[in-house]
């Protein structure tokens, strides 16, 4: 399937925000060679190690009560990051953002319907928009009780140097893209908060399609 380029945060002029929803795209495409994940124990991140920032976070329930996630208290709702996002929050002052996108596995071609391949699609489309790319090979873990891959990509766009934390969560019916990003110069400042956001993602309404 041919991906759409959905971007459009005014901070990222012409940055193809490839957090596109494959099932919403028409046409066909050949997937890129999958990134081979680094195999690590499949436990969720021990959030107790991040307890020092808990008091500065709010728990957000979104998408009609289906999901919850922890976000920094200074985040506000955004409306122009991605038109297919379930969640768009961030701080324009800090240029620090988060989006969550859901993609139906039933609507994907078999070429994309595997976790490493789908992760590689998301990572690859972000890489297309940048130069001087450095990629952290993804690791396996569980997020909200589901299999996931999580990695990092850094590079230069027309607006400067940025780094992204990327996670893809696989359920029976969907892939979820959890993407958060900020200026490279603030990587040390925001890495802990990014990990907390991503690893706090939960599906809380099991009666809805996951």
PDB file of C-alpha atoms in Angstrom:
ATOM      1  CA  UNK A   1       0.000   0.000   0.000  1.00  0.00           C
ATOM      2  CA  UNK A   2       1.280   3.452  -0.832  1.00  0.00           C
ATOM      3  CA  UNK A   3       1.719   5.559   2.314  1.00  0.00           C
ATOM      4  CA  UNK A   4       0.287   9.020   2.671  1.00  0.00           C
ATOM      5  CA  UNK A   5       2.446  11.860   3.913  1.00  0.00           C
ATOM      6  CA  UNK A   6       0.270  13.433   6.522  1.00  0.00           C
ATOM      7  CA  UNK A   7       2.400  15.994   8.119  1.00  0.00           C
ATOM      8  CA  UNK A   8       1.813  19.186   9.235  1.00  0.00           C
ATOM      9  CA  UNK A   9       3.030  20.722  12.362  1.00  0.00           C
ATOM     10  CA  UNK A  10       4.068  24.245  11.534  1.00  0.00           C
ATOM     11  CA  UNK A  11       7.398  23.603  13.282  1.00  0.00           C
ATOM     12  CA  UNK A  12       8.264  20.927  10.735  1.00  0.00           C
ATOM     13  CA  UNK A  13       7.798  22.527   7.359  1.00  0.00           C
ATOM     14  CA  UNK A  14       7.940  19.796   4.694  1.00  0.00           C
ATOM     15  CA  UNK A  15       8.929  17.161   7.261  1.00  0.00           C
ATOM     16  CA  UNK A  16       7.011  14.111   5.980  1.00  0.00           C
ATOM     17  CA  UNK A  17       5.500  12.977   9.195  1.00  0.00           C
ATOM     18  CA  UNK A  18       5.353   9.399   8.170  1.00  0.00           C
ATOM     19  CA  UNK A  19       3.252   8.435  11.076  1.00  0.00           C
ATOM     20  CA  UNK A  20       0.750   7.641   8.423  1.00  0.00           C
ATOM     21  CA  UNK A  21      -1.957   5.072   8.685  1.00  0.00           C
ATOM     22  CA  UNK A  22      -1.227   2.373   6.146  1.00  0.00           C
ATOM     23  CA  UNK A  23      -4.800   1.129   6.088  1.00  0.00           C
ATOM     24  CA  UNK A  24      -5.938   4.600   5.055  1.00  0.00           C
ATOM     25  CA  UNK A  25      -3.568   4.700   2.099  1.00  0.00           C
ATOM     26  CA  UNK A  26      -4.311   3.599  -1.415  1.00  0.00           C
ATOM     27  CA  UNK A  27      -2.123   1.794  -3.919  1.00  0.00           C
ATOM     28  CA  UNK A  28       0.652  -0.706  -3.290  1.00  0.00           C
ATOM     29  CA  UNK A  29       4.191  -0.494  -2.035  1.00  0.00           C
ATOM     30  CA  UNK A  30       7.021  -2.904  -1.410  1.00  0.00           C
ATOM     31  CA  UNK A  31       8.043  -2.869   2.259  1.00  0.00           C
ATOM     32  CA  UNK A  32      11.609  -2.102   3.177  1.00  0.00           C
ATOM     33  CA  UNK A  33      13.832  -4.781   4.652  1.00  0.00           C
ATOM     34  CA  UNK A  34      12.837  -5.210   8.307  1.00  0.00           C
ATOM     35  CA  UNK A  35      15.084  -4.008  11.078  1.00  0.00           C
ATOM     36  CA  UNK A  36      16.183  -7.013  13.105  1.00  0.00           C
ATOM     37  CA  UNK A  37      15.162  -6.295  16.677  1.00  0.00           C
ATOM     38  CA  UNK A  38      17.552  -6.568  19.569  1.00  0.00           C
ATOM     39  CA  UNK A  39      16.171  -9.341  21.745  1.00  0.00           C
ATOM     40  CA  UNK A  40      15.731  -8.299  25.347  1.00  0.00           C
ATOM     41  CA  UNK A  41      13.526  -9.754  28.125  1.00  0.00           C
ATOM     42  CA  UNK A  42       9.893  -9.134  27.254  1.00  0.00           C
ATOM     43  CA  UNK A  43       8.970  -7.308  30.425  1.00  0.00           C
ATOM     44  CA  UNK A  44       7.443  -3.884  30.602  1.00  0.00           C
ATOM     45  CA  UNK A  45       9.813  -1.135  31.680  1.00  0.00           C
ATOM     46  CA  UNK A  46      10.028  -0.872  35.453  1.00  0.00           C
ATOM     47  CA  UNK A  47       8.212   2.424  35.887  1.00  0.00           C
ATOM     48  CA  UNK A  48       9.330   2.626  39.510  1.00  0.00           C
ATOM     49  CA  UNK A  49      12.691   3.750  38.142  1.00  0.00           C
ATOM     50  CA  UNK A  50      10.929   6.839  36.806  1.00  0.00           C
ATOM     51  CA  UNK A  51       9.051   7.666  40.003  1.00  0.00           C
ATOM     52  CA  UNK A  52      10.959  10.934  40.408  1.00  0.00           C
ATOM     53  CA  UNK A  53       8.900  12.487  37.621  1.00  0.00           C
ATOM     54  CA  UNK A  54       5.512  10.952  38.500  1.00  0.00           C
ATOM     55  CA  UNK A  55       4.325  14.071  40.329  1.00  0.00           C
ATOM     56  CA  UNK A  56       4.824  16.119  37.172  1.00  0.00           C
ATOM     57  CA  UNK A  57       2.599  13.877  35.037  1.00  0.00           C
ATOM     58  CA  UNK A  58      -1.138  13.589  34.476  1.00  0.00           C
ATOM     59  CA  UNK A  59      -2.994  10.424  33.476  1.00  0.00           C
ATOM     60  CA  UNK A  60      -4.942  11.091  30.304  1.00  0.00           C
ATOM     61  CA  UNK A  61      -7.889   8.919  29.262  1.00  0.00           C
ATOM     62  CA  UNK A  62      -8.722   9.368  25.593  1.00  0.00           C
ATOM     63  CA  UNK A  63     -10.604   8.044  22.533  1.00  0.00           C
ATOM     64  CA  UNK A  64     -13.944   7.618  24.322  1.00  0.00           C
ATOM     65  CA  UNK A  65     -12.369   5.989  27.347  1.00  0.00           C
ATOM     66  CA  UNK A  66     -10.598   3.235  25.449  1.00  0.00           C
ATOM     67  CA  UNK A  67      -7.007   4.130  26.321  1.00  0.00           C
ATOM     68  CA  UNK A  68      -4.932   5.835  28.939  1.00  0.00           C
ATOM     69  CA  UNK A  69      -1.450   7.278  28.989  1.00  0.00           C
ATOM     70  CA  UNK A  70       0.653   9.475  31.250  1.00  0.00           C
ATOM     71  CA  UNK A  71       1.713  12.846  29.834  1.00  0.00           C
ATOM     72  CA  UNK A  72       3.670  15.793  31.281  1.00  0.00           C
ATOM     73  CA  UNK A  73       1.432  18.292  33.037  1.00  0.00           C
ATOM     74  CA  UNK A  74       2.676  21.075  30.753  1.00  0.00           C
ATOM     75  CA  UNK A  75       1.456  19.281  27.603  1.00  0.00           C
ATOM     76  CA  UNK A  76      -1.570  20.688  25.830  1.00  0.00           C
ATOM     77  CA  UNK A  77      -3.792  19.289  23.111  1.00  0.00           C
ATOM     78  CA  UNK A  78      -2.533  19.785  19.547  1.00  0.00           C
ATOM     79  CA  UNK A  79      -4.685  19.717  16.422  1.00  0.00           C
ATOM     80  CA  UNK A  80      -2.347  19.756  13.438  1.00  0.00           C
ATOM     81  CA  UNK A  81       0.281  17.058  14.040  1.00  0.00           C
ATOM     82  CA  UNK A  82      -1.479  14.212  12.264  1.00  0.00           C
ATOM     83  CA  UNK A  83      -5.029  13.956  11.003  1.00  0.00           C
ATOM     84  CA  UNK A  84      -5.338  10.249  11.835  1.00  0.00           C
ATOM     85  CA  UNK A  85      -3.983  10.441  15.389  1.00  0.00           C
ATOM     86  CA  UNK A  86      -5.959   9.123  18.342  1.00  0.00           C
ATOM     87  CA  UNK A  87      -3.955  11.479  20.519  1.00  0.00           C
ATOM     88  CA  UNK A  88      -1.983  14.654  19.769  1.00  0.00           C
ATOM     89  CA  UNK A  89      -0.392  16.445  22.713  1.00  0.00           C
ATOM     90  CA  UNK A  90       2.704  18.527  23.269  1.00  0.00           C
ATOM     91  CA  UNK A  91       4.318  21.812  24.140  1.00  0.00           C
ATOM     92  CA  UNK A  92       4.958  24.296  21.348  1.00  0.00           C
ATOM     93  CA  UNK A  93       7.225  26.306  23.630  1.00  0.00           C
ATOM     94  CA  UNK A  94       9.466  23.279  24.213  1.00  0.00           C
ATOM     95  CA  UNK A  95       8.914  21.745  20.754  1.00  0.00           C
ATOM     96  CA  UNK A  96       8.210  18.466  22.528  1.00  0.00           C
ATOM     97  CA  UNK A  97       5.351  16.322  21.169  1.00  0.00           C
ATOM     98  CA  UNK A  98       3.522  13.006  21.334  1.00  0.00           C
ATOM     99  CA  UNK A  99       1.159  11.295  18.911  1.00  0.00           C
ATOM    100  CA  UNK A 100      -0.630   7.949  19.081  1.00  0.00           C
ATOM    101  CA  UNK A 101      -1.906   6.415  15.837  1.00  0.00           C
ATOM    102  CA  UNK A 102      -3.922   3.230  15.414  1.00  0.00           C
ATOM    103  CA  UNK A 103      -3.760   1.133  12.250  1.00  0.00           C
ATOM    104  CA  UNK A 104      -6.097  -1.799  11.541  1.00  0.00           C
ATOM    105  CA  UNK A 105      -4.189  -5.023  10.862  1.00  0.00           C
ATOM    106  CA  UNK A 106      -7.147  -6.414   8.914  1.00  0.00           C
ATOM    107  CA  UNK A 107      -6.756  -3.675   6.317  1.00  0.00           C
ATOM    108  CA  UNK A 108      -3.015  -4.088   5.839  1.00  0.00           C
ATOM    109  CA  UNK A 109      -1.422  -6.174   3.135  1.00  0.00           C
ATOM    110  CA  UNK A 110       0.351  -9.337   4.371  1.00  0.00           C
ATOM    111  CA  UNK A 111       3.667  -7.652   3.540  1.00  0.00           C
ATOM    112  CA  UNK A 112       3.181  -5.223   6.423  1.00  0.00           C
ATOM    113  CA  UNK A 113       1.340  -7.404   8.907  1.00  0.00           C
ATOM    114  CA  UNK A 114       4.288  -8.349  11.100  1.00  0.00           C
ATOM    115  CA  UNK A 115       5.619  -6.296  13.974  1.00  0.00           C
ATOM    116  CA  UNK A 116       9.255  -5.890  12.771  1.00  0.00           C
ATOM    117  CA  UNK A 117       8.141  -4.939   9.261  1.00  0.00           C
ATOM    118  CA  UNK A 118       5.576  -2.441  10.465  1.00  0.00           C
ATOM    119  CA  UNK A 119       8.068  -0.911  12.890  1.00  0.00           C
ATOM    120  CA  UNK A 120      10.562  -0.614  10.075  1.00  0.00           C
ATOM    121  CA  UNK A 121       7.979   1.196   7.958  1.00  0.00           C
ATOM    122  CA  UNK A 122       7.434   3.829  10.650  1.00  0.00           C
ATOM    123  CA  UNK A 123      11.148   4.220  11.305  1.00  0.00           C
ATOM    124  CA  UNK A 124      11.973   4.337   7.593  1.00  0.00           C
ATOM    125  CA  UNK A 125       9.457   7.042   6.773  1.00  0.00           C
ATOM    126  CA  UNK A 126      10.808   9.265   9.531  1.00  0.00           C
ATOM    127  CA  UNK A 127      14.324   8.670   8.251  1.00  0.00           C
ATOM    128  CA  UNK A 128      13.288   9.794   4.758  1.00  0.00           C
ATOM    129  CA  UNK A 129      12.622  13.279   6.113  1.00  0.00           C
ATOM    130  CA  UNK A 130      16.049  13.720   7.703  1.00  0.00           C
ATOM    131  CA  UNK A 131      19.781  13.674   7.063  1.00  0.00           C
ATOM    132  CA  UNK A 132      22.667  12.728   9.379  1.00  0.00           C
ATOM    133  CA  UNK A 133      20.568   9.864  10.668  1.00  0.00           C
ATOM    134  CA  UNK A 134      21.469   7.798  13.703  1.00  0.00           C
ATOM    135  CA  UNK A 135      19.167   4.897  14.574  1.00  0.00           C
ATOM    136  CA  UNK A 136      18.987   2.860  17.757  1.00  0.00           C
ATOM    137  CA  UNK A 137      18.132  -0.724  16.898  1.00  0.00           C
ATOM    138  CA  UNK A 138      14.716  -1.559  18.377  1.00  0.00           C
ATOM    139  CA  UNK A 139      14.335  -3.705  21.459  1.00  0.00           C
ATOM    140  CA  UNK A 140      11.466  -6.050  22.284  1.00  0.00           C
ATOM    141  CA  UNK A 141       9.312  -5.416  25.311  1.00  0.00           C
ATOM    142  CA  UNK A 142       5.704  -5.425  26.446  1.00  0.00           C
ATOM    143  CA  UNK A 143       3.632  -2.268  26.652  1.00  0.00           C
ATOM    144  CA  UNK A 144       0.269  -2.557  28.346  1.00  0.00           C
ATOM    145  CA  UNK A 145       0.599  -6.333  28.203  1.00  0.00           C
ATOM    146  CA  UNK A 146       1.160  -6.458  24.428  1.00  0.00           C
ATOM    147  CA  UNK A 147       4.200  -7.244  22.312  1.00  0.00           C
ATOM    148  CA  UNK A 148       6.043  -4.116  21.199  1.00  0.00           C
ATOM    149  CA  UNK A 149       9.201  -2.836  19.572  1.00  0.00           C
ATOM    150  CA  UNK A 150      10.802   0.354  20.764  1.00  0.00           C
ATOM    151  CA  UNK A 151      13.708   2.332  19.342  1.00  0.00           C
ATOM    152  CA  UNK A 152      15.093   5.765  18.638  1.00  0.00           C
ATOM    153  CA  UNK A 153      16.037   7.807  15.607  1.00  0.00           C
ATOM    154  CA  UNK A 154      18.009  11.049  15.485  1.00  0.00           C
ATOM    155  CA  UNK A 155      18.677  13.332  12.571  1.00  0.00           C
ATOM    156  CA  UNK A 156      18.591  16.756  10.972  1.00  0.00           C
ATOM    157  CA  UNK A 157      15.503  18.301   9.378  1.00  0.00           C
ATOM    158  CA  UNK A 158      14.911  21.719   7.846  1.00  0.00           C
ATOM    159  CA  UNK A 159      14.086  22.945  11.351  1.00  0.00           C
ATOM    160  CA  UNK A 160      17.202  21.620  13.062  1.00  0.00           C
ATOM    161  CA  UNK A 161      18.337  18.489  14.888  1.00  0.00           C
ATOM    162  CA  UNK A 162      15.653  16.281  16.452  1.00  0.00           C
ATOM    163  CA  UNK A 163      15.381  12.936  18.166  1.00  0.00           C
ATOM    164  CA  UNK A 164      12.421  10.583  18.240  1.00  0.00           C
ATOM    165  CA  UNK A 165      11.442   7.726  20.520  1.00  0.00           C
ATOM    166  CA  UNK A 166       9.332   5.259  18.549  1.00  0.00           C
ATOM    167  CA  UNK A 167       7.282   2.323  19.764  1.00  0.00           C
ATOM    168  CA  UNK A 168       4.911   0.062  17.868  1.00  0.00           C
ATOM    169  CA  UNK A 169       2.470  -2.026  19.915  1.00  0.00           C
ATOM    170  CA  UNK A 170       0.830  -5.069  18.340  1.00  0.00           C
ATOM    171  CA  UNK A 171      -2.597  -6.338  19.393  1.00  0.00           C
ATOM    172  CA  UNK A 172      -4.824  -8.890  17.691  1.00  0.00           C
ATOM    173  CA  UNK A 173      -6.541  -6.279  15.533  1.00  0.00           C
ATOM    174  CA  UNK A 174      -4.289  -3.212  15.445  1.00  0.00           C
ATOM    175  CA  UNK A 175      -0.834  -1.724  15.428  1.00  0.00           C
ATOM    176  CA  UNK A 176      -0.349   1.363  17.573  1.00  0.00           C
ATOM    177  CA  UNK A 177       2.353   3.901  16.758  1.00  0.00           C
ATOM    178  CA  UNK A 178       3.567   5.765  19.850  1.00  0.00           C
ATOM    179  CA  UNK A 179       5.861   8.563  18.683  1.00  0.00           C
ATOM    180  CA  UNK A 180       7.386  11.327  20.755  1.00  0.00           C
ATOM    181  CA  UNK A 181      10.020  13.838  19.675  1.00  0.00           C
ATOM    182  CA  UNK A 182      11.959  16.930  20.739  1.00  0.00           C
ATOM    183  CA  UNK A 183      15.063  18.925  19.754  1.00  0.00           C
ATOM    184  CA  UNK A 184      18.286  16.928  19.933  1.00  0.00           C
ATOM    185  CA  UNK A 185      19.796  19.461  22.341  1.00  0.00           C
ATOM    186  CA  UNK A 186      17.151  18.440  24.891  1.00  0.00           C
ATOM    187  CA  UNK A 187      17.588  14.687  24.520  1.00  0.00           C
ATOM    188  CA  UNK A 188      19.038  14.205  27.998  1.00  0.00           C
ATOM    189  CA  UNK A 189      16.281  16.372  29.487  1.00  0.00           C
ATOM    190  CA  UNK A 190      13.325  14.566  27.915  1.00  0.00           C
ATOM    191  CA  UNK A 191      14.449  10.945  27.473  1.00  0.00           C
ATOM    192  CA  UNK A 192      13.093   9.870  30.850  1.00  0.00           C
ATOM    193  CA  UNK A 193       9.755  11.558  30.220  1.00  0.00           C
ATOM    194  CA  UNK A 194       9.498   9.968  26.781  1.00  0.00           C
ATOM    195  CA  UNK A 195      10.069   6.499  28.239  1.00  0.00           C
ATOM    196  CA  UNK A 196       7.419   7.087  30.870  1.00  0.00           C
ATOM    197  CA  UNK A 197       4.852   8.236  28.309  1.00  0.00           C
ATOM    198  CA  UNK A 198       5.439   5.360  25.922  1.00  0.00           C
ATOM    199  CA  UNK A 199       5.535   2.652  28.565  1.00  0.00           C
ATOM    200  CA  UNK A 200       2.417   3.935  30.321  1.00  0.00           C
ATOM    201  CA  UNK A 201       0.171   3.304  27.296  1.00  0.00           C
ATOM    202  CA  UNK A 202      -2.738   0.998  28.180  1.00  0.00           C
ATOM    203  CA  UNK A 203      -5.918  -0.264  26.588  1.00  0.00           C
ATOM    204  CA  UNK A 204      -8.440   0.084  29.421  1.00  0.00           C
ATOM    205  CA  UNK A 205     -11.700  -0.847  27.710  1.00  0.00           C
ATOM    206  CA  UNK A 206     -11.366  -4.485  26.708  1.00  0.00           C
ATOM    207  CA  UNK A 207     -14.913  -4.540  25.329  1.00  0.00           C
ATOM    208  CA  UNK A 208     -13.889  -2.394  22.364  1.00  0.00           C
ATOM    209  CA  UNK A 209     -11.817  -3.552  19.419  1.00  0.00           C
ATOM    210  CA  UNK A 210      -8.165  -3.620  20.371  1.00  0.00           C
TER     211      UNK A 210
END
